[in-house]
CSV table of C-alpha atoms in Angstrom, one decimal:
chain,number,residue,atom,x,y,z
C,30,MET,CA,-23.7,26.5,-23.7
C,31,THR,CA,-20.8,24.3,-23.4
C,32,PRO,CA,-19.1,25.1,-20.3
C,33,ASP,CA,-15.4,25.7,-20.8
C,34,ARG,CA,-13.6,22.8,-19.5
C,35,HIS,CA,-10.6,23.9,-18.1
C,36,ASN,CA,-11.7,27.5,-16.7
C,37,PRO,CA,-13.5,27.3,-13.4
C,38,PHE,CA,-16.8,29.5,-12.8
C,39,ALA,CA,-15.8,30.1,-9.1
C,40,ARG,CA,-12.7,30.0,-7.2
C,41,ASP,CA,-12.6,30.1,-3.3
C,42,TRP,CA,-9.6,29.2,-0.7
C,43,LEU,CA,-11.7,28.0,2.6
C,44,GLU,CA,-10.2,28.6,6.2
C,45,VAL,CA,-10.6,25.7,7.8
C,46,GLY,CA,-8.5,25.9,11.1
C,47,GLY,CA,-5.3,24.0,12.5
C,48,GLY,CA,-3.5,26.8,9.8
C,49,HIS,CA,-4.8,25.4,6.6
C,50,ARG,CA,-6.4,27.1,3.8
C,51,LEU,CA,-8.1,25.0,1.2
C,52,TYR,CA,-8.3,25.6,-2.6
C,53,LEU,CA,-11.8,24.7,-3.8
C,54,ALA,CA,-12.4,25.3,-7.5
C,55,GLN,CA,-15.9,24.8,-9.5
C,56,PHE,CA,-16.5,23.7,-12.9
C,57,GLY,CA,-19.3,22.8,-15.3
C,58,ASN,CA,-23.1,24.0,-14.6
C,59,PRO,CA,-23.7,26.2,-11.9
C,60,GLU,CA,-27.3,24.8,-11.6
C,61,GLY,CA,-26.3,21.2,-12.2
C,62,ILE,CA,-26.0,18.2,-9.9
C,63,PRO,CA,-23.2,19.3,-7.2
C,64,LEU,CA,-20.4,16.6,-7.2
C,65,LEU,CA,-17.5,16.6,-5.0
C,66,TYR,CA,-14.2,15.4,-6.7
C,67,LEU,CA,-11.9,13.6,-3.9
C,68,HIS,CA,-8.5,13.1,-5.2
C,69,GLY,CA,-6.1,10.1,-3.8
C,70,GLY,CA,-2.6,10.4,-2.5
C,71,PRO,CA,-3.2,11.3,0.1
C,72,GLY,CA,-1.9,14.8,-1.0
C,73,ALA,CA,-2.1,14.3,-4.9
C,74,GLY,CA,-3.7,17.5,-5.1
C,75,CYS,CA,-6.5,17.7,-8.1
C,76,SER,CA,-5.5,18.2,-11.7
C,77,LEU,CA,-7.3,19.5,-14.6
C,78,GLU,CA,-6.4,16.1,-16.8
C,79,GLU,CA,-9.1,14.3,-14.3
C,80,LEU,CA,-11.9,17.1,-15.7
C,81,ALA,CA,-12.4,14.5,-19.0
C,82,LEU,CA,-13.6,12.1,-16.4
C,83,PHE,CA,-17.0,14.1,-16.1
C,84,ASP,CA,-19.6,15.3,-18.2
C,85,LEU,CA,-19.4,19.0,-17.3
C,86,ARG,CA,-22.8,20.1,-19.1
C,87,ARG,CA,-24.5,17.8,-15.9
C,88,PHE,CA,-22.5,18.3,-13.4
C,89,ARG,CA,-21.6,21.3,-10.9
C,90,LEU,CA,-18.1,19.6,-10.5
C,91,LEU,CA,-16.3,20.5,-7.3
C,92,PHE,CA,-12.2,20.3,-7.2
C,93,LEU,CA,-11.3,20.4,-3.6
C,94,ASP,CA,-7.6,20.0,-2.9
C,95,GLN,CA,-7.3,18.6,0.3
C,96,ARG,CA,-5.2,19.9,3.2
C,97,GLY,CA,-1.4,20.2,2.4
C,98,ALA,CA,-2.3,19.1,-1.2
C,99,GLY,CA,-2.1,21.0,-4.6
C,100,LEU,CA,-2.7,24.7,-4.4
C,101,SER,CA,-4.2,24.5,-0.7
C,102,ARG,CA,-2.0,26.2,2.2
C,103,SER,CA,-0.9,25.0,5.3
C,104,GLU,CA,1.2,27.4,7.6
C,105,LYS,CA,2.4,24.7,10.1
C,106,GLY,CA,3.1,22.2,7.6
C,107,LEU,CA,1.9,18.5,8.2
C,108,ALA,CA,0.9,19.5,11.8
C,109,GLN,CA,-3.2,19.2,12.0
C,110,ASN,CA,-3.3,17.2,8.9
C,111,HIS,CA,-5.0,13.9,9.7
C,112,PHE,CA,-8.0,12.1,8.8
C,113,GLN,CA,-10.7,13.4,11.2
C,114,GLY,CA,-9.6,16.6,9.7
C,115,LEU,CA,-10.0,15.6,6.2
C,116,LEU,CA,-13.5,14.4,7.0
C,117,ASP,CA,-14.3,18.0,8.9
C,118,ASP,CA,-13.0,19.6,6.0
C,119,LEU,CA,-15.4,18.0,3.6
C,120,GLU,CA,-18.3,19.0,5.9
C,121,SER,CA,-17.1,22.7,5.8
C,122,VAL,CA,-17.4,23.1,2.3
C,123,ARG,CA,-20.7,21.2,2.1
C,124,LYS,CA,-22.1,23.7,4.6
C,125,ALA,CA,-20.1,26.6,3.0
C,126,LEU,CA,-21.8,26.0,-0.4
C,127,GLN,CA,-25.4,25.6,1.2
C,128,LEU,CA,-25.9,22.1,-0.1
C,129,PRO,CA,-28.2,19.5,1.9
C,130,ARG,CA,-27.1,16.9,-0.6
C,131,TRP,CA,-24.3,15.9,-3.3
C,132,CYS,CA,-22.9,13.1,-5.0
C,133,LEU,CA,-19.0,12.1,-4.1
C,134,ALA,CA,-16.5,10.4,-6.7
C,135,GLY,CA,-12.9,9.6,-6.5
C,136,GLY,CA,-10.4,7.1,-6.5
C,137,SER,CA,-7.6,5.1,-4.5
C,138,PHE,CA,-7.3,7.1,-0.8
C,139,GLY,CA,-9.5,9.7,-2.3
C,140,ALA,CA,-12.1,6.6,-2.5
C,141,THR,CA,-11.2,5.8,1.3
C,142,LEU,CA,-12.1,9.1,2.2
C,143,GLY,CA,-15.6,9.4,0.6
C,144,LEU,CA,-16.6,5.8,1.5
C,145,VAL,CA,-16.1,6.9,5.2
C,146,TYR,CA,-17.9,10.3,4.7
C,147,GLY,CA,-20.8,8.1,3.2
C,148,GLY,CA,-20.8,5.8,5.8
C,149,LEU,CA,-21.2,8.5,8.5
C,150,PHE,CA,-23.7,10.9,6.8
C,151,PRO,CA,-25.4,8.7,4.0
C,152,GLU,CA,-28.2,11.0,4.4
C,153,ARG,CA,-26.0,13.7,2.8
C,154,VAL,CA,-25.2,11.5,-0.2
C,155,ILE,CA,-27.0,11.4,-3.8
C,156,ALA,CA,-25.1,8.3,-5.1
C,157,GLN,CA,-21.4,7.9,-5.2
C,158,THR,CA,-18.8,6.3,-7.3
C,159,TYR,CA,-15.2,5.4,-6.1
C,160,TRP,CA,-12.5,3.1,-8.0
C,161,GLY,CA,-9.2,1.7,-6.7
C,162,SER,CA,-10.4,2.0,-3.2
C,163,PHE,CA,-7.5,1.7,-0.3
C,164,ILE,CA,-7.9,-0.5,2.4
C,165,PRO,CA,-6.4,1.8,5.6
C,166,SER,CA,-5.5,-1.2,7.4
C,167,ALA,CA,-2.1,-2.9,8.6
C,168,GLU,CA,-2.7,-5.5,5.7
C,169,GLY,CA,-3.0,-2.4,3.2
C,170,ARG,CA,0.0,-0.8,4.4
C,171,ASP,CA,1.9,-4.0,4.4
C,172,TRP,CA,0.9,-4.8,1.3
C,173,LEU,CA,1.8,-1.5,0.0
C,174,TYR,CA,5.3,-0.9,1.4
C,175,GLY,CA,6.6,-4.1,3.3
C,176,ALA,CA,8.4,-7.4,2.1
C,177,ALA,CA,5.5,-9.7,1.4
C,178,GLY,CA,2.9,-8.0,-0.4
C,179,ALA,CA,3.3,-6.2,-3.9
C,180,ALA,CA,6.9,-6.7,-3.1
C,181,SER,CA,6.9,-10.4,-3.7
C,182,ARG,CA,5.4,-9.3,-7.3
C,183,PHE,CA,7.9,-6.9,-8.4
C,184,PRO,CA,11.4,-8.0,-6.8
C,185,VAL,CA,13.3,-6.0,-8.5
C,186,ASP,CA,11.5,-2.5,-8.4
C,187,TYR,CA,11.2,-3.3,-4.5
C,188,HIS,CA,14.8,-4.0,-4.1
C,189,GLY,CA,15.4,-0.2,-5.2
C,190,PHE,CA,12.5,0.7,-3.2
C,191,SER,CA,13.9,-0.5,-0.1
C,192,ARG,CA,17.9,-0.2,-0.6
C,193,TRP,CA,18.2,2.1,2.1
C,194,LEU,CA,18.1,-0.3,4.3
C,195,SER,CA,20.0,-3.2,5.6
C,196,ARG,CA,18.6,-6.6,5.3
C,197,SER,CA,18.3,-6.8,9.4
C,198,GLU,CA,15.9,-4.1,8.8
C,199,ARG,CA,13.1,-5.5,6.9
C,200,SER,CA,9.8,-4.6,8.7
C,201,THR,CA,7.4,-2.4,6.9
C,202,ALA,CA,7.6,0.5,9.6
C,203,ALA,CA,11.4,0.5,9.6
C,204,LEU,CA,11.5,1.3,5.7
C,205,LEU,CA,9.0,4.0,6.6
C,206,GLU,CA,11.3,5.6,9.2
C,207,SER,CA,14.3,5.4,6.8
C,208,TYR,CA,12.1,7.3,4.3
C,209,ALA,CA,11.1,9.4,7.1
C,210,LYS,CA,14.9,10.6,7.8
C,211,GLY,CA,15.6,10.5,4.0
C,212,PHE,CA,13.2,12.9,3.1
C,213,THR,CA,14.6,15.2,5.8
C,214,CYS,CA,18.4,14.6,4.6
C,215,LEU,CA,20.8,16.6,2.0
C,216,ASN,CA,20.1,14.1,-0.7
C,217,ALA,CA,16.2,14.2,0.1
C,218,GLN,CA,15.4,14.2,-3.7
C,219,ASP,CA,16.7,11.0,-4.1
C,220,TYR,CA,14.3,9.5,-1.2
C,221,VAL,CA,11.6,11.5,-2.9
C,222,ARG,CA,12.1,9.8,-6.2
C,223,SER,CA,12.3,6.2,-5.1
C,224,TRP,CA,9.4,6.5,-2.9
C,225,LEU,CA,7.6,8.0,-6.3
C,226,ARG,CA,9.1,5.2,-8.9
C,227,TRP,CA,7.8,2.7,-6.5
C,228,GLU,CA,4.1,3.6,-6.6
C,229,GLN,CA,4.2,5.1,-10.4
C,230,HIS,CA,5.4,1.5,-11.1
C,231,LEU,CA,2.6,-0.3,-9.4
C,232,SER,CA,0.3,2.1,-10.9
C,233,LEU,CA,0.5,0.8,-14.4
C,234,PRO,CA,3.7,-1.8,-15.0
C,235,GLY,CA,5.7,-1.5,-17.5
C,236,VAL,CA,4.4,2.0,-18.7
C,237,LEU,CA,6.6,4.9,-18.3
C,238,LEU,CA,4.4,7.4,-16.6
C,239,PRO,CA,4.7,10.9,-16.7
C,240,PRO,CA,8.1,12.3,-15.0
C,241,PRO,CA,7.3,13.6,-10.9
C,242,ARG,CA,5.9,17.3,-11.1
C,243,ALA,CA,8.5,19.1,-8.5
C,244,PRO,CA,7.3,20.1,-5.7
C,245,ARG,CA,3.8,19.3,-6.2
C,246,ASP,CA,4.8,15.5,-5.9
C,247,SER,CA,7.5,15.7,-3.5
C,248,ASN,CA,4.9,17.4,-1.3
C,249,MET,CA,2.4,14.5,-1.8
C,250,ALA,CA,5.4,12.1,-1.2
C,251,ARG,CA,5.3,13.6,2.3
C,252,ILE,CA,1.9,13.6,3.2
C,253,GLU,CA,1.6,10.2,1.9
C,254,LEU,CA,4.2,9.3,4.2
C,255,HIS,CA,2.9,11.2,7.3
C,256,TYR,CA,-0.2,9.2,6.8
C,257,ALA,CA,1.4,5.6,6.7
C,258,ARG,CA,3.5,6.1,9.4
C,259,HIS,CA,0.8,7.2,11.6
C,260,HIS,CA,-1.3,4.3,10.6
C,261,TYR,CA,-3.7,6.2,8.5
C,262,PHE,CA,-5.2,7.9,11.6
C,263,GLU,CA,-7.4,4.9,13.0
C,264,ALA,CA,-9.4,5.5,9.2
C,265,MET,CA,-9.8,1.7,9.6
C,266,SER,CA,-12.1,1.9,12.7
C,267,LEU,CA,-14.4,4.8,10.4
C,268,PHE,CA,-13.9,2.8,7.6
C,269,ASP,CA,-15.4,-0.7,9.3
C,270,ALA,CA,-18.2,1.1,11.5
C,271,GLY,CA,-19.7,2.9,8.3
C,272,LEU,CA,-19.2,0.1,6.3
C,273,ASN,CA,-23.3,-1.2,6.5
C,274,ASN,CA,-24.5,2.6,5.9
C,275,TRP,CA,-23.3,3.6,2.7
C,276,PRO,CA,-25.8,5.1,0.5
C,277,LYS,CA,-27.9,2.5,-2.0
C,278,HIS,CA,-26.7,4.1,-4.7
C,279,THR,CA,-23.0,3.5,-4.2
C,280,ARG,CA,-20.6,1.9,-6.9
C,281,LEU,CA,-17.5,0.4,-6.0
C,282,LEU,CA,-14.8,-0.7,-9.2
C,283,GLN,CA,-11.4,-2.0,-8.8
C,284,GLY,CA,-9.1,-3.1,-11.5
C,285,GLU,CA,-8.4,-6.7,-11.7
C,286,ASN,CA,-3.9,-5.9,-11.9
C,287,ASP,CA,-4.3,-3.2,-9.5
C,288,TRP,CA,-1.4,-3.6,-7.5
C,289,VAL,CA,-1.4,-0.2,-5.3
C,290,CYS,CA,-5.1,-1.6,-3.8
C,291,PRO,CA,-5.3,-5.1,-4.3
C,292,THR,CA,-8.8,-6.3,-5.4
C,293,HIS,CA,-8.5,-9.2,-2.5
C,294,LEU,CA,-8.1,-6.9,0.2
C,295,LEU,CA,-11.6,-4.9,-0.5
C,296,GLN,CA,-13.4,-7.7,-1.3
C,297,ALA,CA,-11.9,-9.2,2.3
C,298,GLN,CA,-13.5,-6.4,3.5
C,299,LEU,CA,-17.0,-6.7,2.2
C,300,ALA,CA,-17.2,-10.5,2.8
C,301,ARG,CA,-16.3,-9.9,6.4
C,302,GLN,CA,-18.9,-6.9,7.0
C,303,SER,CA,-21.7,-8.2,5.2
C,304,CYS,CA,-22.1,-5.6,2.8
C,305,PRO,CA,-24.8,-5.7,0.6
C,306,ILE,CA,-22.8,-3.5,-2.1
C,307,GLU,CA,-21.6,-4.9,-5.4
C,308,LEU,CA,-17.8,-4.7,-6.4
C,309,GLN,CA,-17.5,-4.5,-10.1
C,310,LEU,CA,-14.2,-6.1,-11.2
C,311,VAL,CA,-12.4,-4.2,-14.3
C,312,ALA,CA,-11.2,-7.1,-16.3
C,313,GLY,CA,-7.2,-6.3,-17.0
C,314,GLY,CA,-7.7,-2.7,-15.3
C,315,HIS,CA,-4.8,-1.5,-13.4
C,316,HIS,CA,-4.7,1.4,-10.4
C,317,SER,CA,-4.0,4.4,-12.9
C,318,LEU,CA,-6.4,6.1,-15.0
C,319,VAL,CA,-4.0,5.9,-17.8
C,320,ASP,CA,-4.6,2.7,-18.1
C,321,ASP,CA,-7.9,2.5,-20.9
C,322,LYS,CA,-9.9,0.1,-19.7
C,323,MET,CA,-9.6,1.7,-15.9
C,324,ARG,CA,-10.5,5.2,-17.8
C,325,HIS,CA,-13.5,3.6,-19.9
C,326,ALA,CA,-15.3,2.0,-16.9
C,327,VAL,CA,-14.8,4.9,-14.4
C,328,VAL,CA,-15.7,7.6,-17.0
C,329,ALA,CA,-19.2,5.1,-17.8
C,330,ALA,CA,-19.8,4.8,-14.1
C,331,LEU,CA,-19.8,8.2,-13.6
C,332,CYS,CA,-22.1,8.7,-16.6
C,333,ALA,CA,-24.4,6.3,-14.6
C,334,MET,CA,-24.5,7.8,-11.4
C,335,GLY,CA,-25.3,11.2,-13.4
C,336,ASP,CA,-28.5,9.2,-14.4
C,337,THR,CA,-29.4,7.8,-11.4
C,338,ALA,CA,-28.6,11.5,-9.6
C,339,ALA,CA,-30.7,13.3,-11.7
C,340,SER,CA,-33.7,10.4,-11.0
C,341,CYS,CA,-33.0,11.0,-7.4
C,342,GLU,CA,-33.5,14.8,-7.2
C,343,THR,CA,-36.6,14.5,-9.9
C,344,GLU,CA,-38.3,12.3,-7.4
C,345,LEU,CA,-37.4,14.4,-4.0
C,346,ARG,CA,-38.9,17.3,-5.7
C,347,SER,CA,-42.3,15.7,-6.6
C,348,GLN,CA,-42.5,14.3,-3.0
C,349,ASP,CA,-42.1,18.6,-1.6
């Protein structure tokens, strides 16, 4: 029987402490290979459109809205919303579902979260596939929000993004603080739209993307700013510590024209740590999966991961 693509076969709200209640929906084959999808942002939440990336006949697909994102709820706003909390939540979900091992997949900041998790708990990951990985370093933050990174390639758009600053305040920190104040002022929505416009332009330059989904995208902008202001809560040290512990069935894809998470930052990080995982460069690919080249490459990689996971599970059963 073909799974109903848009209707979950199970939905749960998980209490994880700190005033956070997470929304988890399961799609596809209840007896299939468990696969946790990690959305980006941070704070984007899962979207039903993303179901099209996955073979729902093969996978038991877990859509988790991370802390404060999507349908998840937070009693205390951004309090207790930090990187370690996101990691702890993944383990809470795995244990709640009584899964000894699972596959992971995601893009952008979701890739960051998954790669750190895979480095900490490689024995719990059958296989993992990520695209558009964000490097949560000072360089990654400066590239995205500073005056010398993506801004140098898109100066007109960056001028609009940074128009709230005086010429004497051109640091990344000053820009982030300006937005932090702006998000609480009377014309807060102007600041939110400006924040979202900059990231949308970098995701797929020259293409008019769908308009922001208020209040969902407004919430994402606030969470993204929260993480950027706090230097991603030292996620970079965890990323480095686990980089050479990644499961052998790890696949990384990066768009050649990804201006949100540029390829050179990920390549430099892999080379610095002598990481054996090969990076697949998608020719002409951008950050957004609205881009056909990137989406097709991701779908093919996820299909291949299904084959790998099925083979691994068959081998494990034969050893029991």
